[in-house]
C-alpha atoms as an extended CHARMM CRD file, in Angstrom:
* protein
*
       155  EXT
         1         1  PRO       CA              5.0670000000       16.4860000000      -17.5340000000  PROA      1               0.0000000000
         2         2  PHE       CA              3.8450000000       12.8190000000      -16.1290000000  PROA      2               0.0000000000
         3         3  SER       CA              1.7870000000       12.5890000000      -13.2070000000  PROA      3               0.0000000000
         4         4  LYS       CA              2.2850000000       11.5520000000       -9.8680000000  PROA      4               0.0000000000
         5         5  GLN       CA              0.3530000000        9.1230000000      -10.1100000000  PROA      5               0.0000000000
         6         6  TYR       CA              1.5820000000        7.1800000000      -13.7020000000  PROA      6               0.0000000000
         7         7  ILE       CA              4.7810000000        7.7640000000      -12.2730000000  PROA      7               0.0000000000
         8         8  ILE       CA              3.9290000000        5.4680000000       -9.1220000000  PROA      8               0.0000000000
         9         9  ASN       CA              1.8120000000        3.0900000000      -11.1780000000  PROA      9               0.0000000000
        10        10  GLU       CA              4.9020000000        2.6510000000      -13.1780000000  PROA      10              0.0000000000
        11        11  GLU       CA              6.9830000000        2.1450000000       -9.9380000000  PROA      11              0.0000000000
        12        12  ILE       CA              4.4290000000       -0.3280000000       -8.9080000000  PROA      12              0.0000000000
        13        13  ARG       CA              4.6480000000       -2.2070000000      -12.5040000000  PROA      13              0.0000000000
        14        14  MET       CA              8.0330000000       -2.1030000000      -12.4530000000  PROA      14              0.0000000000
        15        15  ILE       CA              8.5610000000       -3.5140000000       -8.8300000000  PROA      15              0.0000000000
        16        16  ARG       CA              5.9410000000       -6.1260000000       -9.6580000000  PROA      16              0.0000000000
        17        17  SER       CA              7.8710000000       -8.1740000000      -12.7070000000  PROA      17              0.0000000000
        18        18  PRO       CA              9.8160000000      -10.2530000000      -11.3980000000  PROA      18              0.0000000000
        19        19  TYR       CA             12.7120000000       -9.8820000000      -14.3900000000  PROA      19              0.0000000000
        20        20  LEU       CA             12.8530000000       -5.9150000000      -14.2000000000  PROA      20              0.0000000000
        21        21  LEU       CA             13.6900000000       -6.7280000000       -9.9530000000  PROA      21              0.0000000000
        22        22  ARG       CA             16.1500000000       -9.3980000000      -11.1980000000  PROA      22              0.0000000000
        23        23  SER       CA             17.9030000000       -7.3510000000      -13.9240000000  PROA      23              0.0000000000
        24        24  ARG       CA             18.0000000000       -4.0440000000      -11.4380000000  PROA      24              0.0000000000
        25        25  SER       CA             19.2950000000       -6.5730000000       -8.7680000000  PROA      25              0.0000000000
        26        26  GLN       CA             22.5710000000       -7.5360000000      -10.4560000000  PROA      26              0.0000000000
        27        27  GLY       CA             24.3670000000       -4.4670000000      -10.8260000000  PROA      27              0.0000000000
        28        28  ASN       CA             23.4970000000       -3.0840000000       -7.1990000000  PROA      28              0.0000000000
        29        29  GLY       CA             21.6540000000       -4.4920000000       -3.9650000000  PROA      29              0.0000000000
        30        30  ASN       CA             21.2400000000       -1.3290000000       -2.9220000000  PROA      30              0.0000000000
        31        31  ASN       CA             19.0560000000       -0.0200000000       -6.1950000000  PROA      31              0.0000000000
        32        32  VAL       CA             16.1750000000       -2.9640000000       -5.2970000000  PROA      32              0.0000000000
        33        33  THR       CA             16.0660000000       -1.3980000000       -1.3960000000  PROA      33              0.0000000000
        34        34  THR       CA             15.6630000000        2.3170000000       -2.7830000000  PROA      34              0.0000000000
        35        35  ARG       CA             13.1760000000        1.2590000000       -5.0570000000  PROA      35              0.0000000000
        36        36  PHE       CA             11.0640000000       -0.6430000000       -2.3750000000  PROA      36              0.0000000000
        37        37  ARG       CA             11.5960000000        1.8570000000        0.0890000000  PROA      37              0.0000000000
        38        38  SER       CA             10.1540000000        4.4570000000       -2.0930000000  PROA      38              0.0000000000
        39        39  LEU       CA              7.3490000000        2.5590000000       -3.3490000000  PROA      39              0.0000000000
        40        40  LEU       CA              6.5210000000        2.2230000000        0.3780000000  PROA      40              0.0000000000
        41        41  ASP       CA              7.1290000000        5.5200000000        1.2990000000  PROA      41              0.0000000000
        42        42  SER       CA              4.7250000000        6.6710000000       -1.6060000000  PROA      42              0.0000000000
        43        43  GLU       CA              1.9420000000        4.0450000000       -0.4930000000  PROA      43              0.0000000000
        44        44  THR       CA              2.3600000000        5.1680000000        3.4440000000  PROA      44              0.0000000000
        45        45  ASN       CA              2.1890000000        9.0060000000        2.8640000000  PROA      45              0.0000000000
        46        46  ALA       CA             -0.9870000000        8.3470000000        0.1980000000  PROA      46              0.0000000000
        47        47  ILE       CA             -2.8320000000        6.3240000000        3.1050000000  PROA      47              0.0000000000
        48        48  THR       CA             -2.0750000000        8.4240000000        6.2060000000  PROA      48              0.0000000000
        49        49  ASP       CA             -3.8400000000       11.3540000000        3.6890000000  PROA      49              0.0000000000
        50        50  LEU       CA             -6.7830000000        9.2690000000        2.8670000000  PROA      50              0.0000000000
        51        51  CYS       CA             -7.3660000000        9.1980000000        6.2950000000  PROA      51              0.0000000000
        52        52  GLU       CA             -6.1440000000       12.5750000000        7.4480000000  PROA      52              0.0000000000
        53        53  ALA       CA             -9.0210000000       13.6480000000        4.5980000000  PROA      53              0.0000000000
        54        54  TRP       CA            -11.9800000000       11.0470000000        5.8310000000  PROA      54              0.0000000000
        55        55  GLU       CA            -10.8750000000       11.9460000000        9.5150000000  PROA      55              0.0000000000
        56        56  GLN       CA            -11.8730000000       15.9320000000        8.3530000000  PROA      56              0.0000000000
        57        57  LYS       CA            -14.6920000000       14.5290000000        6.6770000000  PROA      57              0.0000000000
        58        58  LEU       CA            -16.2670000000       13.0680000000       10.0700000000  PROA      58              0.0000000000
        59        59  GLN       CA            -15.7220000000       16.2990000000       11.8610000000  PROA      59              0.0000000000
        60        60  ASP       CA            -16.8920000000       18.8600000000        9.0600000000  PROA      60              0.0000000000
        61        61  SER       CA            -20.0640000000       17.0720000000        7.7210000000  PROA      61              0.0000000000
        62        62  ASP       CA            -23.2820000000       15.9860000000        8.5440000000  PROA      62              0.0000000000
        63        63  ILE       CA            -22.7370000000       12.3880000000        7.2120000000  PROA      63              0.0000000000
        64        64  LYS       CA            -25.4880000000        9.1990000000        8.8680000000  PROA      64              0.0000000000
        65        65  GLU       CA            -24.3670000000        7.3840000000       11.8530000000  PROA      65              0.0000000000
        66        66  ASP       CA            -24.1010000000        3.7680000000       10.0220000000  PROA      66              0.0000000000
        67        67  LYS       CA            -21.6730000000        5.4920000000        7.5090000000  PROA      67              0.0000000000
        68        68  GLN       CA            -19.8830000000        7.1940000000       10.0300000000  PROA      68              0.0000000000
        69        69  ALA       CA            -19.4820000000        3.8720000000       11.0540000000  PROA      69              0.0000000000
        70        70  ASP       CA            -18.3460000000        2.7630000000        7.9970000000  PROA      70              0.0000000000
        71        71  ILE       CA            -15.4020000000        5.0380000000        7.5620000000  PROA      71              0.0000000000
        72        72  ARG       CA            -13.7560000000        4.7770000000       11.0310000000  PROA      72              0.0000000000
        73        73  ALA       CA            -13.9760000000        0.3890000000       10.3540000000  PROA      73              0.0000000000
        74        74  THR       CA            -11.9090000000        1.8890000000        7.3670000000  PROA      74              0.0000000000
        75        75  ILE       CA             -9.7680000000        4.3360000000        8.5720000000  PROA      75              0.0000000000
        76        76  GLY       CA             -8.8240000000        1.8770000000       11.8750000000  PROA      76              0.0000000000
        77        77  GLN       CA             -8.0070000000       -0.8840000000        9.3310000000  PROA      77              0.0000000000
        78        78  ALA       CA             -5.3480000000        1.6840000000        7.0640000000  PROA      78              0.0000000000
        79        79  ARG       CA             -4.6940000000        2.8210000000       10.8870000000  PROA      79              0.0000000000
        80        80  MET       CA             -3.5360000000       -0.5310000000       11.9390000000  PROA      80              0.0000000000
        81        81  LEU       CA             -2.0460000000       -1.5370000000        8.4770000000  PROA      81              0.0000000000
        82        82  LEU       CA              0.5450000000        1.8900000000        9.6550000000  PROA      82              0.0000000000
        83        83  ALA       CA              0.9600000000        1.1770000000       13.0940000000  PROA      83              0.0000000000
        84        84  SER       CA              4.6690000000        0.7070000000       14.7260000000  PROA      84              0.0000000000
        85        85  LYS       CA              3.8030000000       -3.0310000000       15.0660000000  PROA      85              0.0000000000
        86        86  GLY       CA              1.6470000000       -3.0790000000       11.4310000000  PROA      86              0.0000000000
        87        87  ARG       CA              2.8840000000       -4.4510000000        8.0840000000  PROA      87              0.0000000000
        88        88  MET       CA              3.8760000000       -1.5670000000        6.5210000000  PROA      88              0.0000000000
        89        89  LYS       CA              6.5000000000       -1.0910000000        9.7120000000  PROA      89              0.0000000000
        90        90  GLN       CA              7.5860000000       -4.7960000000        9.3240000000  PROA      90              0.0000000000
        91        91  PHE       CA              7.9330000000       -4.4570000000        6.0550000000  PROA      91              0.0000000000
        92        92  ASP       CA             10.3760000000       -1.3780000000        6.1700000000  PROA      92              0.0000000000
        93        93  GLN       CA             12.0920000000       -2.7120000000        9.0100000000  PROA      93              0.0000000000
        94        94  LEU       CA             12.4800000000       -5.9140000000        6.5610000000  PROA      94              0.0000000000
        95        95  VAL       CA             14.4160000000       -3.4810000000        3.8030000000  PROA      95              0.0000000000
        96        96  VAL       CA             16.6140000000       -1.7790000000        6.4900000000  PROA      96              0.0000000000
        97        97  ASP       CA             17.6970000000       -5.1280000000        7.6330000000  PROA      97              0.0000000000
        98        98  SER       CA             18.3420000000       -6.0570000000        3.5580000000  PROA      98              0.0000000000
        99        99  GLU       CA             19.9660000000       -2.5620000000        3.2510000000  PROA      99              0.0000000000
       100       100  ASN       CA             22.5500000000       -2.8640000000        6.4760000000  PROA      100             0.0000000000
       101       101  ASN       CA             22.9320000000       -6.7780000000        5.9360000000  PROA      101             0.0000000000
       102       102  THR       CA             21.5540000000       -7.2790000000        9.7990000000  PROA      102             0.0000000000
       103       103  GLY       CA             18.7260000000       -9.5120000000        9.5320000000  PROA      103             0.0000000000
       104       104  GLU       CA             19.2900000000      -13.1250000000       11.0300000000  PROA      104             0.0000000000
       105       105  LYS       CA             19.9070000000      -14.6850000000        7.2590000000  PROA      105             0.0000000000
       106       106  PRO       CA             20.5700000000      -12.9280000000        4.1820000000  PROA      106             0.0000000000
       107       107  ILE       CA             17.5160000000      -11.0650000000        3.1110000000  PROA      107             0.0000000000
       108       108  THR       CA             17.3150000000      -11.5040000000       -1.0890000000  PROA      108             0.0000000000
       109       109  SER       CA             15.4050000000       -9.4540000000       -3.6410000000  PROA      109             0.0000000000
       110       110  ASP       CA             12.8560000000      -11.9760000000       -3.5870000000  PROA      110             0.0000000000
       111       111  ASP       CA             12.4700000000      -12.2920000000        0.2730000000  PROA      111             0.0000000000
       112       112  LEU       CA             11.3410000000       -8.3180000000       -0.6360000000  PROA      112             0.0000000000
       113       113  GLN       CA              9.1460000000       -8.9740000000       -3.5770000000  PROA      113             0.0000000000
       114       114  GLY       CA              7.4330000000      -11.9180000000       -1.5680000000  PROA      114             0.0000000000
       115       115  PHE       CA              6.5630000000       -9.6690000000        1.2250000000  PROA      115             0.0000000000
       116       116  TRP       CA              5.9160000000       -6.5850000000       -0.4070000000  PROA      116             0.0000000000
       117       117  ASP       CA              3.4620000000       -9.0120000000       -3.1390000000  PROA      117             0.0000000000
       118       118  LEU       CA              1.6210000000       -9.6770000000        0.8330000000  PROA      118             0.0000000000
       119       119  LEU       CA              1.2900000000       -6.5080000000        1.8340000000  PROA      119             0.0000000000
       120       120  ASN       CA              0.3470000000       -5.2780000000       -1.3060000000  PROA      120             0.0000000000
       121       121  PHE       CA             -2.7650000000       -7.1450000000       -1.2270000000  PROA      121             0.0000000000
       122       122  GLN       CA             -3.5740000000       -5.2340000000        2.0680000000  PROA      122             0.0000000000
       123       123  ILE       CA             -2.6210000000       -2.0510000000        0.5400000000  PROA      123             0.0000000000
       124       124  VAL       CA             -5.0570000000       -2.4880000000       -2.2250000000  PROA      124             0.0000000000
       125       125  ASP       CA             -7.6150000000       -3.3490000000       -0.0550000000  PROA      125             0.0000000000
       126       126  VAL       CA             -7.8730000000       -0.0920000000        1.8100000000  PROA      126             0.0000000000
       127       127  LYS       CA             -7.4990000000        1.9940000000       -1.0190000000  PROA      127             0.0000000000
       128       128  GLU       CA            -10.6570000000        0.2470000000       -2.4080000000  PROA      128             0.0000000000
       129       129  LYS       CA            -12.6540000000        0.5260000000        0.7200000000  PROA      129             0.0000000000
       130       130  PHE       CA            -11.7030000000        3.9780000000        0.5870000000  PROA      130             0.0000000000
       131       131  LYS       CA            -13.0970000000        4.5570000000       -2.7540000000  PROA      131             0.0000000000
       132       132  LEU       CA            -16.1200000000        2.6500000000       -2.0510000000  PROA      132             0.0000000000
       133       133  LEU       CA            -16.8740000000        5.0260000000        0.6580000000  PROA      133             0.0000000000
       134       134  GLU       CA            -16.2790000000        8.1270000000       -1.5980000000  PROA      134             0.0000000000
       135       135  HSD       CA            -18.4590000000        7.0850000000       -4.5140000000  PROA      135             0.0000000000
       136       136  SER       CA            -21.0420000000        5.0800000000       -2.6660000000  PROA      136             0.0000000000
       137       137  PRO       CA            -23.8240000000        7.6090000000       -0.6580000000  PROA      137             0.0000000000
       138       138  SER       CA            -24.5990000000        4.8990000000        1.2390000000  PROA      138             0.0000000000
       139       139  VAL       CA            -22.1290000000        2.0000000000        1.8140000000  PROA      139             0.0000000000
       140       140  ASP       CA            -23.0550000000       -1.5950000000        1.7820000000  PROA      140             0.0000000000
       141       141  LYS       CA            -21.4410000000       -2.8350000000        4.9800000000  PROA      141             0.0000000000
       142       142  GLN       CA            -20.9420000000       -6.4910000000        3.3290000000  PROA      142             0.0000000000
       143       143  THR       CA            -18.4560000000       -4.8650000000        0.7680000000  PROA      143             0.0000000000
       144       144  LEU       CA            -16.5480000000       -3.4370000000        2.6950000000  PROA      144             0.0000000000
       145       145  THR       CA            -15.6860000000       -6.7100000000        4.0640000000  PROA      145             0.0000000000
       146       146  LYS       CA            -14.6650000000       -8.6030000000        0.8870000000  PROA      146             0.0000000000
       147       147  PRO       CA            -11.0350000000       -7.7160000000        0.2270000000  PROA      147             0.0000000000
       148       148  ALA       CA            -10.1760000000       -5.9750000000       -3.2410000000  PROA      148             0.0000000000
       149       149  THR       CA             -8.5790000000       -8.4440000000       -5.6530000000  PROA      149             0.0000000000
       150       150  LEU       CA             -5.9800000000       -7.4010000000       -7.5970000000  PROA      150             0.0000000000
       151       151  LYS       CA             -6.1650000000       -7.9150000000      -11.0550000000  PROA      151             0.0000000000
       152       152  LYS       CA             -2.4470000000      -10.2360000000      -12.6680000000  PROA      152             0.0000000000
       153       153  LEU       CA             -0.4470000000       -7.6640000000      -14.2940000000  PROA      153             0.0000000000
       154       154  SER       CA              0.4550000000       -8.5530000000      -18.0000000000  PROA      154             0.0000000000
       155       155  GLN       CA              4.5130000000       -8.2240000000      -18.3880000000  PROA      155             0.0000000000
């Protein structure tokens, strides 16, 4: 009876650990791409759900104009990440190229890990901004413009 959040956090921990990544990739390269695909799908769904929920809040409630602007800016940043030419789609294509061996060069698990690490900073930043919107009655614009920082995971 694990919660979805626990399972997602466990997958993130396993993906971010280079030792676990290498040990899993020795037997079957598709296992690595499957894990990245699962993680990407999970994050895509989570961000899409956040965007839809906040768009609904904009329509349903009486929110001050300055906070509406902050909400729209955060939704816009998230939508750009999800867009057809956004980073998440680029990573998706990298995973597809890795699965099918169709890249210009062979794509290694380190390539996937490196791109994921860069993408994860943007994902965490967007999620943090949505959290700030949720927990703050008046959002400080300066806080929303600062990128979120990641805590280093201990192995």
